[in-house]
Structures are given as structure tokens and as C-alpha cells.
mmCIF file of N, CA and C in Angstrom:
data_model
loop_
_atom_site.group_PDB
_atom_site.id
_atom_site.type_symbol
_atom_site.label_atom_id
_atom_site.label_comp_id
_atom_site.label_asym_id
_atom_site.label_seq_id
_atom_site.Cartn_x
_atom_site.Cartn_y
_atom_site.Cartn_z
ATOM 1 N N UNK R 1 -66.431 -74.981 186.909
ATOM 2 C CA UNK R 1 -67.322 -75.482 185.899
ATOM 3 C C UNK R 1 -68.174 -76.606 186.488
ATOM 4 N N UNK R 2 -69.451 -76.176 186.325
ATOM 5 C CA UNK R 2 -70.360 -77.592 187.050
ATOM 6 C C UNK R 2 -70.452 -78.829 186.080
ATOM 7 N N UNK R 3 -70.001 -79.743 186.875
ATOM 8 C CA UNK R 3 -69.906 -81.384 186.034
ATOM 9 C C UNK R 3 -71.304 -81.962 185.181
ATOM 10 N N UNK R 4 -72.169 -81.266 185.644
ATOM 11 C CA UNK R 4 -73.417 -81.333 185.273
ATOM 12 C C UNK R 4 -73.656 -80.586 183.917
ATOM 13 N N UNK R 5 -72.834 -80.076 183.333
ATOM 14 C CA UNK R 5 -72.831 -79.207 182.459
ATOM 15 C C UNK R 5 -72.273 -79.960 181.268
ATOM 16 N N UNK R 6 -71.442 -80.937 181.646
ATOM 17 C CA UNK R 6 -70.372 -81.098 180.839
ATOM 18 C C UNK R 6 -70.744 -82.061 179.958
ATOM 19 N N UNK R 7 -70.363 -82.063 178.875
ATOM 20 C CA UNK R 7 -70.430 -83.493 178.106
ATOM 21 C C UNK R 7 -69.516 -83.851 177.181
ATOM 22 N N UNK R 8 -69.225 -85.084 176.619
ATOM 23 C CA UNK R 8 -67.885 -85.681 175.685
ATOM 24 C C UNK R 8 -68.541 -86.401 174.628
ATOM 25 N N UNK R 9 -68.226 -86.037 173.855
ATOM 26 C CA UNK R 9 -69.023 -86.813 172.358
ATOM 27 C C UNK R 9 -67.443 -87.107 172.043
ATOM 28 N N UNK R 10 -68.041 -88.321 171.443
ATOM 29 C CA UNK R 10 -66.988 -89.200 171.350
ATOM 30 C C UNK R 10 -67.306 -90.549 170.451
ATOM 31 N N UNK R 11 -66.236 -91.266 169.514
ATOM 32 C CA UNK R 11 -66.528 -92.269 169.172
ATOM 33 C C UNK R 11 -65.456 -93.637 169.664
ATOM 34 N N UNK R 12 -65.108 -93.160 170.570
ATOM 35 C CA UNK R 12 -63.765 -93.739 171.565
ATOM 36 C C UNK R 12 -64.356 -94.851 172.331
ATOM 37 N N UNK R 13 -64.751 -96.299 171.968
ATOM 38 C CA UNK R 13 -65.434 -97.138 173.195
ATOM 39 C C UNK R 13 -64.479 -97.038 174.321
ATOM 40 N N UNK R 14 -63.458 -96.487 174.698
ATOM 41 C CA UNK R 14 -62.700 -96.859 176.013
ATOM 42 C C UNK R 14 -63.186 -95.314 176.780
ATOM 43 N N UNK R 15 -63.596 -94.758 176.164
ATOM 44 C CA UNK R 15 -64.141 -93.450 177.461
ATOM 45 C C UNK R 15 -65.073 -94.062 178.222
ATOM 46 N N UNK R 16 -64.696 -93.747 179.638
ATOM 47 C CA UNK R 16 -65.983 -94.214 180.536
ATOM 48 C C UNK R 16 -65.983 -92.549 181.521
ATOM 49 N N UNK R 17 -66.694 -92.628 182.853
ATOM 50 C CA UNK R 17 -66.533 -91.795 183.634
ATOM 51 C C UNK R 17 -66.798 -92.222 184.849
ATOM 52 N N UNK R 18 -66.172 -91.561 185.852
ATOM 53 C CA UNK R 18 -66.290 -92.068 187.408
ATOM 54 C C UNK R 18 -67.430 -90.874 187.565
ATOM 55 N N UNK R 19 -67.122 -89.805 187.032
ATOM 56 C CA UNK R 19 -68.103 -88.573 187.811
ATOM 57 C C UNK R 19 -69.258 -89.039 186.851
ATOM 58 N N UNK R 20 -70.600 -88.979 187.422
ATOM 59 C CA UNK R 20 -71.987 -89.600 186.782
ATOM 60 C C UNK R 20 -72.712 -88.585 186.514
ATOM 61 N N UNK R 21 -72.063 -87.148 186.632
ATOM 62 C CA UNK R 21 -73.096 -85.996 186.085
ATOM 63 C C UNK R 21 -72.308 -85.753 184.955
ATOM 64 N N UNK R 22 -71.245 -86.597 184.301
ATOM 65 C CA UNK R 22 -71.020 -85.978 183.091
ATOM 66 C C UNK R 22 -71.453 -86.793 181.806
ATOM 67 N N UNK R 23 -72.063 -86.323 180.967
ATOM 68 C CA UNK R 23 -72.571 -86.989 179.949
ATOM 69 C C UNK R 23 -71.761 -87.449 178.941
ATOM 70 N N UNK R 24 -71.796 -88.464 178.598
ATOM 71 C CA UNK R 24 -71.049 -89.267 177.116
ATOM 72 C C UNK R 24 -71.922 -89.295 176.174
ATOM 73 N N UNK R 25 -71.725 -88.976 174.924
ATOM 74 C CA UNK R 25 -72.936 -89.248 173.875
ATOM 75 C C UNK R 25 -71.702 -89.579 173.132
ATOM 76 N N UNK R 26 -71.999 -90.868 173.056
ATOM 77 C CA UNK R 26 -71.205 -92.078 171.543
ATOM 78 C C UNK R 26 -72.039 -91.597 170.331
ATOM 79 N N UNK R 27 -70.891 -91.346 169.582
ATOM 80 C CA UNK R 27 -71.191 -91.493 167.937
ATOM 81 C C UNK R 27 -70.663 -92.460 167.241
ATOM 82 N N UNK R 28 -70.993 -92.581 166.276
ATOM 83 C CA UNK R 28 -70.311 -94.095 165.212
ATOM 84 C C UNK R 28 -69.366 -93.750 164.620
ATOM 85 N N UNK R 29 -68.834 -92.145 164.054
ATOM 86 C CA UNK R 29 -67.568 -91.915 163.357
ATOM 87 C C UNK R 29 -67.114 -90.592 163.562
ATOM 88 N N UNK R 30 -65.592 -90.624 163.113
ATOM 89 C CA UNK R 30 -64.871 -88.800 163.691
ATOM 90 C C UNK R 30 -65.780 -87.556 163.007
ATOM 91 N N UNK R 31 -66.975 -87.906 161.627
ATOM 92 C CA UNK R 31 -67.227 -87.214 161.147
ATOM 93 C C UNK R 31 -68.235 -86.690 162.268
ATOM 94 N N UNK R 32 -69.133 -88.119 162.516
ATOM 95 C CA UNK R 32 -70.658 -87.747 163.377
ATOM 96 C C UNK R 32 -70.252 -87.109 164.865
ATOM 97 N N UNK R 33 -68.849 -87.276 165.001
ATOM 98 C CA UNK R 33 -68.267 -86.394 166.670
ATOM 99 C C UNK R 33 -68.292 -84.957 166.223
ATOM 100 N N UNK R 34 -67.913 -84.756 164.938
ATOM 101 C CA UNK R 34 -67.424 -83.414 164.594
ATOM 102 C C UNK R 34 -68.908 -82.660 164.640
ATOM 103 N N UNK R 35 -69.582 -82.715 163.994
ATOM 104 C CA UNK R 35 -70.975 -82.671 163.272
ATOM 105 C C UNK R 35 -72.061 -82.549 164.466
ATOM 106 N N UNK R 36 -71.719 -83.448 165.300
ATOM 107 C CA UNK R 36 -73.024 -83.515 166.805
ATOM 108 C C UNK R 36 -72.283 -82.206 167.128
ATOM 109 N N UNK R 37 -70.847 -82.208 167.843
ATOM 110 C CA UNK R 37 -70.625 -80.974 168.155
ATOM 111 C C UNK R 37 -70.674 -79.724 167.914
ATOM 112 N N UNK R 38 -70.406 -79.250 166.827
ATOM 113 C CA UNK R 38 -70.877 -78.368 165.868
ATOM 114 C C UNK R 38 -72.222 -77.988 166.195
ATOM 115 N N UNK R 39 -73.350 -78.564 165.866
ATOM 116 C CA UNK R 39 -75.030 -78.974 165.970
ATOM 117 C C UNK R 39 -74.617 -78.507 167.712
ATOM 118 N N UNK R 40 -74.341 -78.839 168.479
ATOM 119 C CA UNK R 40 -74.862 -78.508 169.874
ATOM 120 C C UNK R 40 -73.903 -76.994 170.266
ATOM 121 N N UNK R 41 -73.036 -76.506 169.465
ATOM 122 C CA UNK R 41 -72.447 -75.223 169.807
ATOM 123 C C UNK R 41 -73.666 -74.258 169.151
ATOM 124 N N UNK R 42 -74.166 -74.559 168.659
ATOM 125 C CA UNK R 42 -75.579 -73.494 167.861
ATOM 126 C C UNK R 42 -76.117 -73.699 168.809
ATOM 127 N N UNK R 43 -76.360 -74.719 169.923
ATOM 128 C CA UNK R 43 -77.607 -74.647 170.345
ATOM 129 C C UNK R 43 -77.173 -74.036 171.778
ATOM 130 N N UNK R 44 -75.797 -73.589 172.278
ATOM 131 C CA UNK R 44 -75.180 -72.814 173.643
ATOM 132 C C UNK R 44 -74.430 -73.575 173.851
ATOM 133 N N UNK R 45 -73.349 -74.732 173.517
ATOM 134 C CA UNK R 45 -72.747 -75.184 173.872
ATOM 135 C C UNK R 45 -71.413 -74.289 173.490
ATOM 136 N N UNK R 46 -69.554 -74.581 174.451
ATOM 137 C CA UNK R 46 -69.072 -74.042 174.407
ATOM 138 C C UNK R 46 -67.350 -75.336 174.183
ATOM 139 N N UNK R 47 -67.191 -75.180 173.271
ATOM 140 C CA UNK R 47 -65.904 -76.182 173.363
ATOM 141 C C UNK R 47 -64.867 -76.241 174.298
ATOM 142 N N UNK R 48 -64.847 -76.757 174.884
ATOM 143 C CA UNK R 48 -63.457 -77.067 176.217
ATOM 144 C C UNK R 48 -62.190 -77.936 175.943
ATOM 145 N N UNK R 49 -62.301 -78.693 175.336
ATOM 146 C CA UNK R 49 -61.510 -79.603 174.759
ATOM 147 C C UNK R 49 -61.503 -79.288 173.162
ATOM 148 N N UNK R 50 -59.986 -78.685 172.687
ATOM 149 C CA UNK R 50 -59.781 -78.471 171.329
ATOM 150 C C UNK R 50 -59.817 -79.431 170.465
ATOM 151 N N UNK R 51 -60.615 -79.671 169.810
ATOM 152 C CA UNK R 51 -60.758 -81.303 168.803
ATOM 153 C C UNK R 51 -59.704 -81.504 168.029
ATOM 154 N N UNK R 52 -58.591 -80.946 167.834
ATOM 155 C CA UNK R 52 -57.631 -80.643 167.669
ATOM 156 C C UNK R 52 -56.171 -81.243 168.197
ATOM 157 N N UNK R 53 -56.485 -81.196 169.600
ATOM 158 C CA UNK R 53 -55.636 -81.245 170.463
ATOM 159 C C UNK R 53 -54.755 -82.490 170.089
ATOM 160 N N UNK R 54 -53.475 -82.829 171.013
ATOM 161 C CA UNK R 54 -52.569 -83.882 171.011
ATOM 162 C C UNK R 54 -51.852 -84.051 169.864
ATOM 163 N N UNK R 55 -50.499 -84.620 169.466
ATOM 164 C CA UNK R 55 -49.905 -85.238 168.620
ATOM 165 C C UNK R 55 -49.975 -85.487 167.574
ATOM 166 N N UNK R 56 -51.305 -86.395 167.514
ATOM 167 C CA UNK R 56 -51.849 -87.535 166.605
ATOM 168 C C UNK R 56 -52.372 -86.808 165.507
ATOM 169 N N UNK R 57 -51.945 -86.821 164.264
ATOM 170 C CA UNK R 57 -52.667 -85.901 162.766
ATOM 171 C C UNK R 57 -54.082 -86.353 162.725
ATOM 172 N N UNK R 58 -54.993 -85.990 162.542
ATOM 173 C CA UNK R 58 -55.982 -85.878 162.589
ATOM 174 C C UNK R 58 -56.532 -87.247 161.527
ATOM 175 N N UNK R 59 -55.800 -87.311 160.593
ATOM 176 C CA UNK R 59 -56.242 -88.463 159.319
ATOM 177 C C UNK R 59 -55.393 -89.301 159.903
ATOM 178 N N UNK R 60 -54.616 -89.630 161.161
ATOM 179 C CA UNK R 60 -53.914 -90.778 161.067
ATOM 180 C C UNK R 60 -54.624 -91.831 162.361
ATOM 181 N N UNK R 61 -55.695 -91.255 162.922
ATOM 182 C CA UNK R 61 -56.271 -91.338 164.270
ATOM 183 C C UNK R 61 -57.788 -91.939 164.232
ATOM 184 N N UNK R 62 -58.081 -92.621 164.352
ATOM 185 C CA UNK R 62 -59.902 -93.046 164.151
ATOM 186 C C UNK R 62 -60.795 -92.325 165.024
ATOM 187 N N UNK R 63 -60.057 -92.017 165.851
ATOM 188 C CA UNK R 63 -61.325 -91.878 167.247
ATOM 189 C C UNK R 63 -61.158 -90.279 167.486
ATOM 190 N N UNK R 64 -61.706 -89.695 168.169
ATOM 191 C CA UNK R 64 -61.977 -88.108 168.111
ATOM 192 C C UNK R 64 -62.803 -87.684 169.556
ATOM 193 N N UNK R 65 -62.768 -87.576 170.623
ATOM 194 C CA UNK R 65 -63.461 -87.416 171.572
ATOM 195 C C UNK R 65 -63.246 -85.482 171.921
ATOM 196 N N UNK R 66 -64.592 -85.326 172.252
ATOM 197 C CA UNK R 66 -64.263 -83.326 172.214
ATOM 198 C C UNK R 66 -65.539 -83.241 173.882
ATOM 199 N N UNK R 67 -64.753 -82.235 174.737
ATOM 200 C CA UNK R 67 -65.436 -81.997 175.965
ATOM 201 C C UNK R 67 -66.035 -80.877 175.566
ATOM 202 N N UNK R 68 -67.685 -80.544 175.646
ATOM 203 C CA UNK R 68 -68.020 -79.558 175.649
ATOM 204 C C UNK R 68 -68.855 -79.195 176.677
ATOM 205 N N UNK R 69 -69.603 -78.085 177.083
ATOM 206 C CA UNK R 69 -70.202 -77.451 178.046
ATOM 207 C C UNK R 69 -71.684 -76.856 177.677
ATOM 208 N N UNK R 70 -72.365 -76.833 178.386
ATOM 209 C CA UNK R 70 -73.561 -76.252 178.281
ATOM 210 C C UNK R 70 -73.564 -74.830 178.866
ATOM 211 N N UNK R 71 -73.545 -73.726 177.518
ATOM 212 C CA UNK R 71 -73.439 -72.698 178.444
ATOM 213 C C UNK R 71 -74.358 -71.825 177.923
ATOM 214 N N UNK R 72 -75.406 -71.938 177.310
ATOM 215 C CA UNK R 72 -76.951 -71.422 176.623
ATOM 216 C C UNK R 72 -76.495 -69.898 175.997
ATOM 217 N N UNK R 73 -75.285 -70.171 175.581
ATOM 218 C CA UNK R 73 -75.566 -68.995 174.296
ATOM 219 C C UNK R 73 -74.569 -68.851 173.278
ATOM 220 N N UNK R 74 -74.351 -68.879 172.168
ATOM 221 C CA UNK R 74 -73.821 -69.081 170.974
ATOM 222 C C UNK R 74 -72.375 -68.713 170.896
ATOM 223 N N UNK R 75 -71.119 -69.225 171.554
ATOM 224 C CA UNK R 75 -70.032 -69.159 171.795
ATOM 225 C C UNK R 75 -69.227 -68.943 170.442
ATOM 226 N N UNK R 76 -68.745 -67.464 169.885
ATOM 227 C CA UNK R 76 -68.296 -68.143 168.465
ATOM 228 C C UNK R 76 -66.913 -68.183 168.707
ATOM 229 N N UNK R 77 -66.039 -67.920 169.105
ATOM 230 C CA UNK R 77 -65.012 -68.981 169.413
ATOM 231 C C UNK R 77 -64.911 -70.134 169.181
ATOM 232 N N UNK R 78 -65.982 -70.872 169.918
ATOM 233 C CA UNK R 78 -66.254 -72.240 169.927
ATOM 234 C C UNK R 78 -67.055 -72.621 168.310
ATOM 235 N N UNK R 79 -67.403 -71.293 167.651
ATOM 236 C CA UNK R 79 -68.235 -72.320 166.640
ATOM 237 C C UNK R 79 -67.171 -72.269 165.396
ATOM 238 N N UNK R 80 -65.890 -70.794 165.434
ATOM 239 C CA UNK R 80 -65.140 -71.039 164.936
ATOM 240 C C UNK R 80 -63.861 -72.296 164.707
ATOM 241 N N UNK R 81 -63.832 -72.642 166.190
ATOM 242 C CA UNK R 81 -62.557 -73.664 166.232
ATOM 243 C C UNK R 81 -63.377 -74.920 165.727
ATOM 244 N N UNK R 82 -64.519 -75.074 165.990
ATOM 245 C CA UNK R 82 -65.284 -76.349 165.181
ATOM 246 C C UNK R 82 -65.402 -76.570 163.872
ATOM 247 N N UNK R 83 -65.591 -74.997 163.332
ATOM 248 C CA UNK R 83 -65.903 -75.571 161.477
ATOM 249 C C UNK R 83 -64.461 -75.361 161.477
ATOM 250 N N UNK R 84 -63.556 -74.752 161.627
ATOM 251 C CA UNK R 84 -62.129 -74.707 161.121
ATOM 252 C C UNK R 84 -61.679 -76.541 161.153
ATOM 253 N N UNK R 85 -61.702 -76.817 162.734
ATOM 254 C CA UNK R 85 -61.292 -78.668 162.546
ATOM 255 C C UNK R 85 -62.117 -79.199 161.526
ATOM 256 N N UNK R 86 -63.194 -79.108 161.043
ATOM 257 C CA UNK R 86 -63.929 -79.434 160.482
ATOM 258 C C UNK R 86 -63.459 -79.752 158.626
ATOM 259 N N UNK R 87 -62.874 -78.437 158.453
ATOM 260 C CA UNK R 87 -62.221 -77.710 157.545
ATOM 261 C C UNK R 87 -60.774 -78.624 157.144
ATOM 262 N N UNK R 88 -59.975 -78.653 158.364
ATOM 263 C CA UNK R 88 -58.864 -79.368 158.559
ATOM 264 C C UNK R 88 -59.005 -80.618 158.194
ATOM 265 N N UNK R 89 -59.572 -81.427 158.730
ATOM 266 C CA UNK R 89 -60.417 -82.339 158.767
ATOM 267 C C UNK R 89 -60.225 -82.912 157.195
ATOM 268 N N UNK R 90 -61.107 -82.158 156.651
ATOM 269 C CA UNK R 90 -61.619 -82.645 155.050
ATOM 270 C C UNK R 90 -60.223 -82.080 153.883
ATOM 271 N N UNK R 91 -59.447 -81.223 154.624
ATOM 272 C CA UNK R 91 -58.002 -81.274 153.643
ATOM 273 C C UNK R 91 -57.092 -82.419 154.432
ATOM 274 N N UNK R 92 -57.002 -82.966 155.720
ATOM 275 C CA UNK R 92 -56.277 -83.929 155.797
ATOM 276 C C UNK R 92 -56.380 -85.254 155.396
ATOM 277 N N UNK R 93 -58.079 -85.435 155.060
ATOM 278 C CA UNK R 93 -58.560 -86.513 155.113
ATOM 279 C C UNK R 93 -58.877 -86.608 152.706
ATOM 280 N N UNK R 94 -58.505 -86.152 152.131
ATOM 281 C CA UNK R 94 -58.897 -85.746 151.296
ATOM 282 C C UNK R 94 -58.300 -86.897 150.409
ATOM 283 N N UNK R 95 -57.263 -87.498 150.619
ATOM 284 C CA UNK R 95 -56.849 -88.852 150.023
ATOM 285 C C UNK R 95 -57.434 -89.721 149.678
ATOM 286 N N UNK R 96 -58.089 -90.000 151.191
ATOM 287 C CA UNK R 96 -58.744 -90.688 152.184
ATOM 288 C C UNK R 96 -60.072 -90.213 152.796
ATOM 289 N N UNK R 97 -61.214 -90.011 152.005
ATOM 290 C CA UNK R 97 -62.511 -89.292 152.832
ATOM 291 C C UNK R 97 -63.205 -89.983 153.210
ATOM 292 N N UNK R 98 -62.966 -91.614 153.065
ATOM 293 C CA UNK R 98 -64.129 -92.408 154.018
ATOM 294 C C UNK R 98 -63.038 -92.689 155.472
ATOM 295 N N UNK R 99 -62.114 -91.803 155.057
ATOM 296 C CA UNK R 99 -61.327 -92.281 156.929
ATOM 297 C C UNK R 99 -62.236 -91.392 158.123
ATOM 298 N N UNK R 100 -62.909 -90.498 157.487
ATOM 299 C CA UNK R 100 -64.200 -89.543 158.103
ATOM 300 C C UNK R 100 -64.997 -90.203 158.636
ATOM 301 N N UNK R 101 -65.557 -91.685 157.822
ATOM 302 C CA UNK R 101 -66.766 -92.360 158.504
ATOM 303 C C UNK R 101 -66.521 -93.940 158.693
ATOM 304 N N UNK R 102 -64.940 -93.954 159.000
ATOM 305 C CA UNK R 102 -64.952 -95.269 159.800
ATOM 306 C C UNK R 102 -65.969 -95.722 161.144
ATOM 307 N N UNK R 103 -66.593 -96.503 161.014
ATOM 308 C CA UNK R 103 -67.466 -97.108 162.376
ATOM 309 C C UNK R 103 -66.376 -98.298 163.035
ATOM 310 N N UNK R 104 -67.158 -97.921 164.198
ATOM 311 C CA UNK R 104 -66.229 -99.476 164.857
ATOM 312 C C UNK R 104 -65.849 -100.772 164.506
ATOM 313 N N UNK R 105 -66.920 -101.109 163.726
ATOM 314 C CA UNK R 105 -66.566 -102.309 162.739
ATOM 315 C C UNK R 105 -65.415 -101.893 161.592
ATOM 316 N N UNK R 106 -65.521 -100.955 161.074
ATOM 317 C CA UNK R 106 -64.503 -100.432 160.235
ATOM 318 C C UNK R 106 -63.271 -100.566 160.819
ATOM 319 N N UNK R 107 -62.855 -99.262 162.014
ATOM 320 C CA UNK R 107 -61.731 -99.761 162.313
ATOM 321 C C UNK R 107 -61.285 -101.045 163.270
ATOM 322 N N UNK R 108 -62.691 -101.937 163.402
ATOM 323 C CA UNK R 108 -61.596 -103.289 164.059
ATOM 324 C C UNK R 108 -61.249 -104.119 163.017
ATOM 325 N N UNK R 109 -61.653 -103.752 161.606
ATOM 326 C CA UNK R 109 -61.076 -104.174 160.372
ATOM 327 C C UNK R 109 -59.570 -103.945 160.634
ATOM 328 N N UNK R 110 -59.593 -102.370 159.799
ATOM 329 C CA UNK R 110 -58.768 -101.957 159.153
ATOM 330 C C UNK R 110 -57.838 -101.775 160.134
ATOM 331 N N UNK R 111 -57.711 -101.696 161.235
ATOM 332 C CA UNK R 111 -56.091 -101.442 162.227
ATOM 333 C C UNK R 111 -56.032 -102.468 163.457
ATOM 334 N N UNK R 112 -54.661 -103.020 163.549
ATOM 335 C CA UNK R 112 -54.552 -104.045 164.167
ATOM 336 C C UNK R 112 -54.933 -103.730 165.643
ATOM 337 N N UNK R 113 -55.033 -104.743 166.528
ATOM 338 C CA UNK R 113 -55.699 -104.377 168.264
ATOM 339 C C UNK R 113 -54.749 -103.726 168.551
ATOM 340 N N UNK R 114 -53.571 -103.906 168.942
ATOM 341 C CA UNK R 114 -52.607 -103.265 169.827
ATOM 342 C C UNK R 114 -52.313 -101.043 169.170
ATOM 343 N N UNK R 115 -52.553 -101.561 167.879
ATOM 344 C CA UNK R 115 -52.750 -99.736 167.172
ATOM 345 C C UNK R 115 -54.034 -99.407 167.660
ATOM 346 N N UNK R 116 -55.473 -99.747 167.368
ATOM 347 C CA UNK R 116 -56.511 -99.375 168.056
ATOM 348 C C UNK R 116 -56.162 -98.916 169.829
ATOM 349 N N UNK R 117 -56.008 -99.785 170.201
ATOM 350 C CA UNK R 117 -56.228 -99.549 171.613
ATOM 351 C C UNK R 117 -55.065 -98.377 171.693
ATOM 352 N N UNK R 118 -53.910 -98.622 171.289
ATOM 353 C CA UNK R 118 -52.867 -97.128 171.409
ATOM 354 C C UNK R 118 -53.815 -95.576 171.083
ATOM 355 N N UNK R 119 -54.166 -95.674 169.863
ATOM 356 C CA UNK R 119 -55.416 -94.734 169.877
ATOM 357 C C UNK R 119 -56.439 -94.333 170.541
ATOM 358 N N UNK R 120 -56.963 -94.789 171.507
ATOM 359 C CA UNK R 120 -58.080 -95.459 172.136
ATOM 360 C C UNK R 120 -57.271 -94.822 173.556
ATOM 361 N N UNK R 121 -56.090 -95.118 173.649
ATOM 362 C CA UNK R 121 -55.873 -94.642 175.036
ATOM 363 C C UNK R 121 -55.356 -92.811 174.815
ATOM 364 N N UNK R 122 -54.504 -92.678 173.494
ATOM 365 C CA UNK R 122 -54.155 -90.925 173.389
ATOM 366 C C UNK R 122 -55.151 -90.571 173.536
ATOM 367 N N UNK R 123 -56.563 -90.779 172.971
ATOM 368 C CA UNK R 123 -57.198 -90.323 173.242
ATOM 369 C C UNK R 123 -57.781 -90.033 174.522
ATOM 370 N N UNK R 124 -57.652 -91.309 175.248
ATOM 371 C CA UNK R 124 -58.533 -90.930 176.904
ATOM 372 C C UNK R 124 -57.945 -89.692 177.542
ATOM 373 N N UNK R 125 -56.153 -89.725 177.308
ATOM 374 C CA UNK R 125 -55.709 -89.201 178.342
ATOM 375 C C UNK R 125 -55.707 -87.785 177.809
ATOM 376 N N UNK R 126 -56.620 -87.332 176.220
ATOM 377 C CA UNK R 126 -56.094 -86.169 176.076
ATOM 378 C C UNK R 126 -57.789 -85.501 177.135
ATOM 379 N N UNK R 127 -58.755 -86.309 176.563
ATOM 380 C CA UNK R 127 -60.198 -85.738 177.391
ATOM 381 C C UNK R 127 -59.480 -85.939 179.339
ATOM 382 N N UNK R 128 -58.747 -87.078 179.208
ATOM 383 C CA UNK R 128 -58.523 -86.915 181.070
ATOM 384 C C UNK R 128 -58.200 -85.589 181.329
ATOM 385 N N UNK R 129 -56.787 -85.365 180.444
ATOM 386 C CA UNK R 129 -55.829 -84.172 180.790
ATOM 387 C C UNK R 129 -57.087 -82.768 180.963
ATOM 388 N N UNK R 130 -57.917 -82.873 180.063
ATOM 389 C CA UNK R 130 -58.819 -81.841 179.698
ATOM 390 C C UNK R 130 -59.968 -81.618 181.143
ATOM 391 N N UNK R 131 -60.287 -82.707 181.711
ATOM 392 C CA UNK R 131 -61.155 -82.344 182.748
ATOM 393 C C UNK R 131 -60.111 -82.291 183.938
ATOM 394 N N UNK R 132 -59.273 -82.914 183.894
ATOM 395 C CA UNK R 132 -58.470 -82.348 185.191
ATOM 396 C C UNK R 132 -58.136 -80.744 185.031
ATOM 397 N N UNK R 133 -57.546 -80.336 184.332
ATOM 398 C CA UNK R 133 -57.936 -79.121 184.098
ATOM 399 C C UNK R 133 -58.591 -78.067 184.324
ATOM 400 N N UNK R 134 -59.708 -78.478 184.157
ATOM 401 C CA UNK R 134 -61.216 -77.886 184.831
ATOM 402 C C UNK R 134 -61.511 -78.019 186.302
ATOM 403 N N UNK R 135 -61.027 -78.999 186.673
ATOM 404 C CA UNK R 135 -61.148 -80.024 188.129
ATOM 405 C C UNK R 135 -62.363 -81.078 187.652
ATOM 406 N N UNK R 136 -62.401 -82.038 186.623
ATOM 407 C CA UNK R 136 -63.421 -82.385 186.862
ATOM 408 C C UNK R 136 -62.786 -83.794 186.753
ATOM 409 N N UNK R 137 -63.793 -85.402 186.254
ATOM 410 C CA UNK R 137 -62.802 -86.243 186.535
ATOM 411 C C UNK R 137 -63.274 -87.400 185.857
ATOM 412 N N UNK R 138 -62.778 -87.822 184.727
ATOM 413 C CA UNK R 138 -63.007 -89.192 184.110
ATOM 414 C C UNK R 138 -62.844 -90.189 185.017
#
């Protein structure tokens, strides 16, 4: 998979990257990660990283980072596993539906540093685990 291809939408400030052909596009909340991604699988993108993935319940987690690929043609696999999380998403979060559009200011409110950053790191290592994988390399 060419690194040049790749990109991580994400609302995770602790994602960075050593490899410089892979793109980060920050969003402000798990909804606007879900939603950009979604929006760029219509346009040929292909999901690599299950938004899904790891442990962490989906409503119990702020941050949401998803690896996708540029692969110029309408993957539905990929557009299925997106509206389904999507789907998931809005029955886990259904208590709770502004836990969808926490911003960073939100959660350095609402959850203490040492829980943020625990979050903040499941998350890195689930996108790490995900490009090593591929061979590629946060």
C-alpha cells in the first residue's frame, strides 16, 4: 500500500506521524471523523482501519481515529462498515447524543487528564497496530 495514499481522520490530538506522505485531517468530534469518512468513501476512498476496532465501547471513548486509503472507486464494503458504525454509533450513543459532538474543549471539561490521555493513547496504538500491518508507520 503506497503511504502516499493513506490518510487518518481523526479527532485524537496525540496522533502525529514519522512517515510525511501520510495525511492527518483533524476533526473537532467522533461525529465529524465518522461523517468526513463516510463523505471521502463516495469519493474512492477505502477503509483500512475498522472504526470499530479495539475494546473501548464506542459511547464510552471521545476520540475515534479511522485509516483510510485512496483508491478512486466506490468500495462498498467500506461504505457499508461506515454507515453501519455510524448506525452503532447513534444506538450506543442514544442516552447520550451530544457524546457524538464533544470538541476538545468539551472533553478537557468533562474527563479527567489521566482518562483523556488513556484514551488518547488506545487510540494511537489501535491506528499504530493498523499501519504496521500494512507496513506503514506512525
Amino acid at each position: 500500500m503506497r503511504a502516499d495514499r493513506l490518510e487518518i481522520i481523526t479527532n485524537n490530538p496525540s496522533i502525529n506521524v514519522d512517515n510525511s506522505a501520510i495525511t492527518i485531517i483533524r476533526k473537532n468530534t467522533v461525529n465529524d471523523v465518522l461523517t468526513f469518512t463516510r463523505d471521502q468513501v463516495h469519493l474512492g476512498y477505502k477503509v483500512i482501519s475498522h472504526p470499530l476496532a479495539g475494546s473501548v465501547k464506542p459511547h464510552e471513548t471521545p476520540y475515534r481515529s479511522i485509516v483510510i486509503y485512496r483508491d478512486n472507486s466506490l468500495d462498498m464494503d467500506s461504505l457499508n462498515t461506515i454507515e453501519q458504525t455510524m448506525e452503532r454509533y447513534q444506538v450506543l450513543c442514544k442516552a447520550k447524543p451530544e457524546f457524538l459532538n464533544l470538541t476538545g474543549e468539551d472533553i478537557e471539561k468533562d474527563f479527567p487528564n489521566k482518562q483523556r490521555s488513556d484514551f488518547q493513547f488506545i487510540d494511537s496504538q489501535l491506528i499504530k497496530s493498523c499501519l504496521s500491518a500494512i507496513n506503514a508507520s506512525l
